[in-house]
mmCIF file of C-alpha atoms in Angstrom:
data_model
loop_
_atom_site.group_PDB
_atom_site.id
_atom_site.type_symbol
_atom_site.label_atom_id
_atom_site.label_comp_id
_atom_site.label_asym_id
_atom_site.label_seq_id
_atom_site.Cartn_x
_atom_site.Cartn_y
_atom_site.Cartn_z
ATOM 1 C CA GLN A 1 0.000 0.000 0.000
ATOM 2 C CA LYS A 2 1.323 3.430 -0.962
ATOM 3 C CA GLU A 3 1.748 5.999 1.785
ATOM 4 C CA VAL A 4 -0.286 8.547 -0.188
ATOM 5 C CA GLU A 5 -3.116 7.587 -2.540
ATOM 6 C CA GLN A 6 -4.484 9.868 -5.243
ATOM 7 C CA ASP A 7 -6.780 9.157 -8.189
ATOM 8 C CA PRO A 8 -4.777 9.822 -11.382
ATOM 9 C CA GLY A 9 -7.842 10.920 -13.381
ATOM 10 C CA PRO A 10 -8.159 12.531 -15.847
ATOM 11 C CA LEU A 11 -10.922 14.656 -14.393
ATOM 12 C CA SER A 12 -12.767 16.635 -17.079
ATOM 13 C CA VAL A 13 -15.035 19.557 -16.133
ATOM 14 C CA PRO A 14 -16.599 22.522 -17.953
ATOM 15 C CA GLU A 15 -15.375 26.049 -17.307
ATOM 16 C CA GLY A 16 -16.953 27.543 -14.188
ATOM 17 C CA ALA A 17 -17.426 24.211 -12.392
ATOM 18 C CA ILE A 18 -16.347 23.535 -8.815
ATOM 19 C CA VAL A 19 -13.535 20.995 -8.756
ATOM 20 C CA SER A 20 -12.803 18.663 -5.861
ATOM 21 C CA LEU A 21 -9.437 16.866 -5.688
ATOM 22 C CA ASN A 22 -8.636 14.408 -2.917
ATOM 23 C CA CYS A 23 -5.903 12.322 -1.334
ATOM 24 C CA THR A 24 -5.824 9.746 1.417
ATOM 25 C CA TYR A 25 -2.808 8.736 3.446
ATOM 26 C CA SER A 26 -1.895 5.946 5.825
ATOM 27 C CA ASN A 27 0.728 7.409 8.177
ATOM 28 C CA SER A 28 -0.730 9.442 11.057
ATOM 29 C CA ALA A 29 2.681 11.142 11.533
ATOM 30 C CA PHE A 30 2.086 13.360 8.504
ATOM 31 C CA GLN A 31 1.713 16.880 9.853
ATOM 32 C CA TYR A 32 2.350 19.289 6.961
ATOM 33 C CA PHE A 33 0.183 19.137 3.844
ATOM 34 C CA MET A 34 0.696 20.751 0.479
ATOM 35 C CA TRP A 35 -0.857 20.939 -2.952
ATOM 36 C CA TYR A 36 1.343 21.486 -5.968
ATOM 37 C CA ARG A 37 0.237 22.334 -9.499
ATOM 38 C CA GLN A 38 2.314 21.014 -12.387
ATOM 39 C CA TYR A 39 1.892 22.200 -15.953
ATOM 40 C CA SER A 40 3.231 20.083 -18.796
ATOM 41 C CA ARG A 41 7.041 20.240 -19.059
ATOM 42 C CA LYS A 42 7.291 22.371 -15.906
ATOM 43 C CA GLY A 43 8.275 21.653 -12.316
ATOM 44 C CA PRO A 44 5.696 21.425 -9.498
ATOM 45 C CA GLU A 45 4.571 24.843 -8.209
ATOM 46 C CA LEU A 46 3.445 25.246 -4.599
ATOM 47 C CA LEU A 47 -0.249 26.136 -4.490
ATOM 48 C CA MET A 48 -1.405 25.616 -0.912
ATOM 49 C CA TYR A 49 0.300 24.834 2.401
ATOM 50 C CA THR A 50 -1.532 23.683 5.523
ATOM 51 C CA TYR A 51 -0.260 22.688 8.940
ATOM 52 C CA SER A 52 -2.265 19.984 10.772
ATOM 53 C CA SER A 53 -6.061 19.909 10.454
ATOM 54 C CA GLY A 54 -8.327 22.679 9.225
ATOM 55 C CA ASN A 55 -9.142 24.784 6.207
ATOM 56 C CA LYS A 56 -7.181 27.361 4.278
ATOM 57 C CA GLU A 57 -8.514 29.612 1.543
ATOM 58 C CA ASP A 58 -6.578 31.547 -1.099
ATOM 59 C CA GLY A 59 -8.640 33.161 -3.828
ATOM 60 C CA ARG A 60 -10.482 30.458 -5.764
ATOM 61 C CA PHE A 61 -8.613 27.678 -3.934
ATOM 62 C CA THR A 62 -9.537 26.035 -0.614
ATOM 63 C CA ALA A 63 -7.489 23.303 1.048
ATOM 64 C CA GLN A 64 -8.990 21.064 3.735
ATOM 65 C CA VAL A 65 -7.228 18.605 6.015
ATOM 66 C CA ASP A 66 -9.072 16.006 8.112
ATOM 67 C CA LYS A 67 -6.414 14.204 10.118
ATOM 68 C CA SER A 68 -8.933 11.973 11.887
ATOM 69 C CA SER A 69 -9.924 10.495 8.519
ATOM 70 C CA LYS A 70 -6.429 10.839 6.975
ATOM 71 C CA TYR A 71 -8.011 12.721 4.091
ATOM 72 C CA ILE A 72 -7.092 15.981 2.367
ATOM 73 C CA SER A 73 -8.926 17.933 -0.300
ATOM 74 C CA LEU A 74 -8.394 20.816 -2.673
ATOM 75 C CA PHE A 75 -11.396 22.731 -4.005
ATOM 76 C CA ILE A 76 -11.220 25.020 -7.013
ATOM 77 C CA ARG A 77 -14.132 27.419 -7.515
ATOM 78 C CA ASP A 78 -15.057 28.938 -10.881
ATOM 79 C CA SER A 79 -12.552 26.708 -12.678
ATOM 80 C CA GLN A 80 -10.792 28.167 -15.714
ATOM 81 C CA PRO A 81 -9.114 26.518 -18.728
ATOM 82 C CA SER A 82 -5.815 27.833 -17.321
ATOM 83 C CA ASP A 83 -6.381 25.529 -14.305
ATOM 84 C CA SER A 84 -5.815 22.533 -16.600
ATOM 85 C CA ALA A 85 -2.768 20.830 -15.102
ATOM 86 C CA THR A 86 -1.752 17.947 -12.866
ATOM 87 C CA TYR A 87 -2.420 18.522 -9.165
ATOM 88 C CA LEU A 88 -0.110 16.724 -6.747
ATOM 89 C CA CYS A 89 -0.849 16.317 -3.061
ATOM 90 C CA ALA A 90 2.234 16.092 -0.871
ATOM 91 C CA MET A 91 2.961 15.814 2.823
ATOM 92 C CA ILE A 92 5.778 15.829 5.369
ATOM 93 C CA ARG A 93 6.022 13.789 8.544
ATOM 94 C CA ARG A 94 6.571 15.398 11.927
ATOM 95 C CA GLY A 95 10.317 15.717 12.549
ATOM 96 C CA PHE A 96 11.281 15.369 8.896
ATOM 97 C CA GLN A 97 11.788 17.481 5.790
ATOM 98 C CA LYS A 98 11.147 14.818 3.132
ATOM 99 C CA LEU A 99 8.108 15.494 0.945
ATOM 100 C CA VAL A 100 6.048 12.431 -0.019
ATOM 101 C CA PHE A 101 3.856 12.822 -3.087
ATOM 102 C CA GLY A 102 0.672 11.300 -4.395
ATOM 103 C CA THR A 103 0.490 10.151 -7.995
ATOM 104 C CA GLY A 104 -1.127 13.405 -9.154
ATOM 105 C CA THR A 105 -4.579 14.022 -10.663
ATOM 106 C CA ARG A 106 -4.759 15.375 -14.194
ATOM 107 C CA LEU A 107 -7.453 18.073 -14.484
ATOM 108 C CA LEU A 108 -8.893 19.236 -17.800
ATOM 109 C CA VAL A 109 -11.146 22.320 -17.821
ATOM 110 C CA SER A 110 -12.915 22.839 -21.133
ATOM 111 C CA PRO A 111 -14.100 26.288 -22.332
ATOM 112 C CA GLU B 1 13.536 35.952 -5.778
ATOM 113 C CA ALA B 2 15.207 33.795 -8.411
ATOM 114 C CA GLY B 3 13.923 30.234 -8.525
ATOM 115 C CA VAL B 4 15.716 26.911 -8.640
ATOM 116 C CA ALA B 5 17.834 26.672 -11.784
ATOM 117 C CA GLN B 6 18.502 23.375 -13.542
ATOM 118 C CA SER B 7 20.409 22.413 -16.651
ATOM 119 C CA PRO B 8 20.248 20.970 -19.183
ATOM 120 C CA ARG B 9 16.470 20.967 -19.861
ATOM 121 C CA TYR B 10 16.623 17.908 -22.086
ATOM 122 C CA LYS B 11 19.122 15.106 -22.606
ATOM 123 C CA ILE B 12 19.045 12.057 -24.859
ATOM 124 C CA ILE B 13 21.665 9.339 -24.352
ATOM 125 C CA GLU B 14 22.135 5.697 -25.209
ATOM 126 C CA LYS B 15 22.038 3.024 -22.524
ATOM 127 C CA ARG B 16 25.316 2.439 -20.750
ATOM 128 C CA GLN B 17 26.425 6.043 -21.348
ATOM 129 C CA SER B 18 26.882 8.521 -18.506
ATOM 130 C CA VAL B 19 25.067 11.794 -17.872
ATOM 131 C CA ALA B 20 25.200 14.639 -15.344
ATOM 132 C CA PHE B 21 22.632 17.173 -14.236
ATOM 133 C CA TRP B 22 23.262 20.472 -12.492
ATOM 134 C CA CYS B 23 21.180 22.411 -9.962
ATOM 135 C CA ASN B 24 21.482 25.849 -8.374
ATOM 136 C CA PRO B 25 19.029 26.258 -5.460
ATOM 137 C CA ILE B 26 17.316 29.398 -4.203
ATOM 138 C CA SER B 27 19.815 31.612 -2.394
ATOM 139 C CA GLY B 28 19.818 30.945 1.338
ATOM 140 C CA HIS B 29 18.091 27.571 1.123
ATOM 141 C CA ALA B 30 19.968 25.092 3.300
ATOM 142 C CA THR B 31 18.283 21.931 2.053
ATOM 143 C CA LEU B 32 18.518 20.581 -1.485
ATOM 144 C CA TYR B 33 16.663 17.600 -2.933
ATOM 145 C CA TRP B 34 16.816 15.522 -6.097
ATOM 146 C CA TYR B 35 13.585 13.843 -7.141
ATOM 147 C CA GLN B 36 12.882 11.436 -10.002
ATOM 148 C CA GLN B 37 9.513 11.716 -11.754
ATOM 149 C CA ILE B 38 8.547 8.928 -14.112
ATOM 150 C CA LEU B 39 5.739 9.729 -16.571
ATOM 151 C CA GLY B 40 2.338 9.492 -14.899
ATOM 152 C CA GLN B 41 3.757 9.229 -11.385
ATOM 153 C CA GLY B 42 4.459 11.571 -8.526
ATOM 154 C CA PRO B 43 8.046 12.612 -7.816
ATOM 155 C CA LYS B 44 10.144 10.182 -5.782
ATOM 156 C CA LEU B 45 12.994 11.371 -3.555
ATOM 157 C CA LEU B 46 16.453 10.228 -4.603
ATOM 158 C CA ILE B 47 18.654 12.213 -2.215
ATOM 159 C CA GLN B 48 18.404 15.053 0.303
ATOM 160 C CA PHE B 49 21.267 17.329 1.360
ATOM 161 C CA GLN B 50 21.369 19.585 4.401
ATOM 162 C CA ASN B 51 24.056 22.151 3.543
ATOM 163 C CA ASN B 52 26.702 19.834 2.038
ATOM 164 C CA GLY B 53 25.897 16.726 4.069
ATOM 165 C CA VAL B 54 23.625 13.865 2.977
ATOM 166 C CA VAL B 55 20.473 13.474 5.106
ATOM 167 C CA ASP B 56 18.623 10.773 3.145
ATOM 168 C CA ASP B 57 19.829 8.717 0.198
ATOM 169 C CA SER B 58 17.908 5.550 0.982
ATOM 170 C CA GLN B 59 16.224 5.427 -2.443
ATOM 171 C CA LEU B 60 19.272 6.343 -4.515
ATOM 172 C CA PRO B 61 20.516 3.414 -6.671
ATOM 173 C CA LYS B 62 24.064 3.821 -5.487
ATOM 174 C CA ASP B 63 25.549 1.339 -7.961
ATOM 175 C CA ARG B 64 24.839 3.819 -10.766
ATOM 176 C CA PHE B 65 23.713 7.139 -9.285
ATOM 177 C CA SER B 66 25.886 9.615 -7.400
ATOM 178 C CA ALA B 67 25.333 13.157 -6.207
ATOM 179 C CA GLU B 68 27.334 15.861 -4.554
ATOM 180 C CA ARG B 69 26.712 19.324 -3.221
ATOM 181 C CA LEU B 70 29.853 21.411 -3.277
ATOM 182 C CA LYS B 71 30.253 24.174 -0.667
ATOM 183 C CA GLY B 72 26.611 23.696 0.340
ATOM 184 C CA VAL B 73 25.251 25.486 -2.748
ATOM 185 C CA ASP B 74 25.195 23.942 -6.253
ATOM 186 C CA SER B 75 24.649 20.254 -6.765
ATOM 187 C CA THR B 76 25.252 17.690 -9.495
ATOM 188 C CA LEU B 77 23.531 14.348 -10.009
ATOM 189 C CA LYS B 78 25.296 11.743 -12.146
ATOM 190 C CA ILE B 79 24.137 8.477 -13.680
ATOM 191 C CA GLN B 80 26.737 5.965 -14.861
ATOM 192 C CA PRO B 81 25.926 3.711 -16.647
ATOM 193 C CA ALA B 82 22.384 4.673 -17.648
ATOM 194 C CA LYS B 83 19.613 2.116 -18.112
ATOM 195 C CA LEU B 84 16.412 2.376 -20.148
ATOM 196 C CA GLU B 85 14.355 2.605 -16.940
ATOM 197 C CA ASP B 86 16.222 5.790 -15.952
ATOM 198 C CA SER B 87 14.175 7.694 -18.539
ATOM 199 C CA ALA B 88 12.370 10.278 -16.406
ATOM 200 C CA VAL B 89 12.342 13.914 -15.368
ATOM 201 C CA TYR B 90 14.931 14.746 -12.715
ATOM 202 C CA LEU B 91 13.710 17.538 -10.476
ATOM 203 C CA CYS B 92 15.822 19.586 -8.126
ATOM 204 C CA ALA B 93 14.167 21.340 -5.193
ATOM 205 C CA SER B 94 15.299 23.453 -2.271
ATOM 206 C CA SER B 95 13.862 24.599 1.050
ATOM 207 C CA LEU B 96 14.817 26.717 4.040
ATOM 208 C CA GLY B 97 15.440 23.520 5.970
ATOM 209 C CA TRP B 98 13.193 23.795 9.024
ATOM 210 C CA GLU B 99 10.717 20.997 9.803
ATOM 211 C CA GLY B 100 7.816 21.140 7.366
ATOM 212 C CA SER B 101 9.259 23.917 5.212
ATOM 213 C CA PRO B 102 7.778 23.789 1.715
ATOM 214 C CA LEU B 103 9.903 22.741 -1.237
ATOM 215 C CA HIS B 104 10.433 24.908 -4.300
ATOM 216 C CA PHE B 105 11.138 23.073 -7.532
ATOM 217 C CA GLY B 106 13.055 23.761 -10.708
ATOM 218 C CA ASN B 107 11.630 22.837 -14.117
ATOM 219 C CA GLY B 108 13.640 19.643 -14.252
ATOM 220 C CA THR B 109 15.818 17.815 -16.749
ATOM 221 C CA ARG B 110 13.996 15.407 -19.047
ATOM 222 C CA LEU B 111 16.225 12.386 -19.676
ATOM 223 C CA THR B 112 15.560 9.900 -22.452
ATOM 224 C CA VAL B 113 17.667 6.736 -22.534
ATOM 225 C CA THR B 114 17.524 4.838 -25.845
#
């Protein structure tokens, strides 16, 4: 079993839709949670950073962490074609600096 | 703030040849990472440096891969000899180095082994 599970997609939505991306994890020691966006032929770009449980909002993006369920989510409101990319969840264990990634979910937003 | 710089962007080699990648991290970042990303997968850590010392190289295939970080700044990753399964994107990242600090990535080097 992988430490971090993520549906690879692709997830296809029309412009303006609300997108929900999710990851589950198995190790309760994960304490720091991130979402990265990766465009084709580019490196991952940090999108959201959350410490422990709770919600964080930044513009059209909302990140949620539920440590009791070992489940994290990223919501994108009013999705745009420019949001088409691969979204990678990633997390770091308490006491460490190593980032562990999910597989990534490919999102396609059509005009 | 300048980002993480990597070169070359693309490299095509034949199996059994050698190749080297270079990385310049964000100024002031103590920790440097090399990740391997195979098509359709998430990045996998190969090696982590704290300043110029190795913190984690547990997933580095040491019979063919080597890495160094001179003077705690730039780093090179070398593969010798390359295998077909080494075809991937090699990503360099850096962070400030405190627990949980987010990583910032370069655009990677895409390696194709034929």
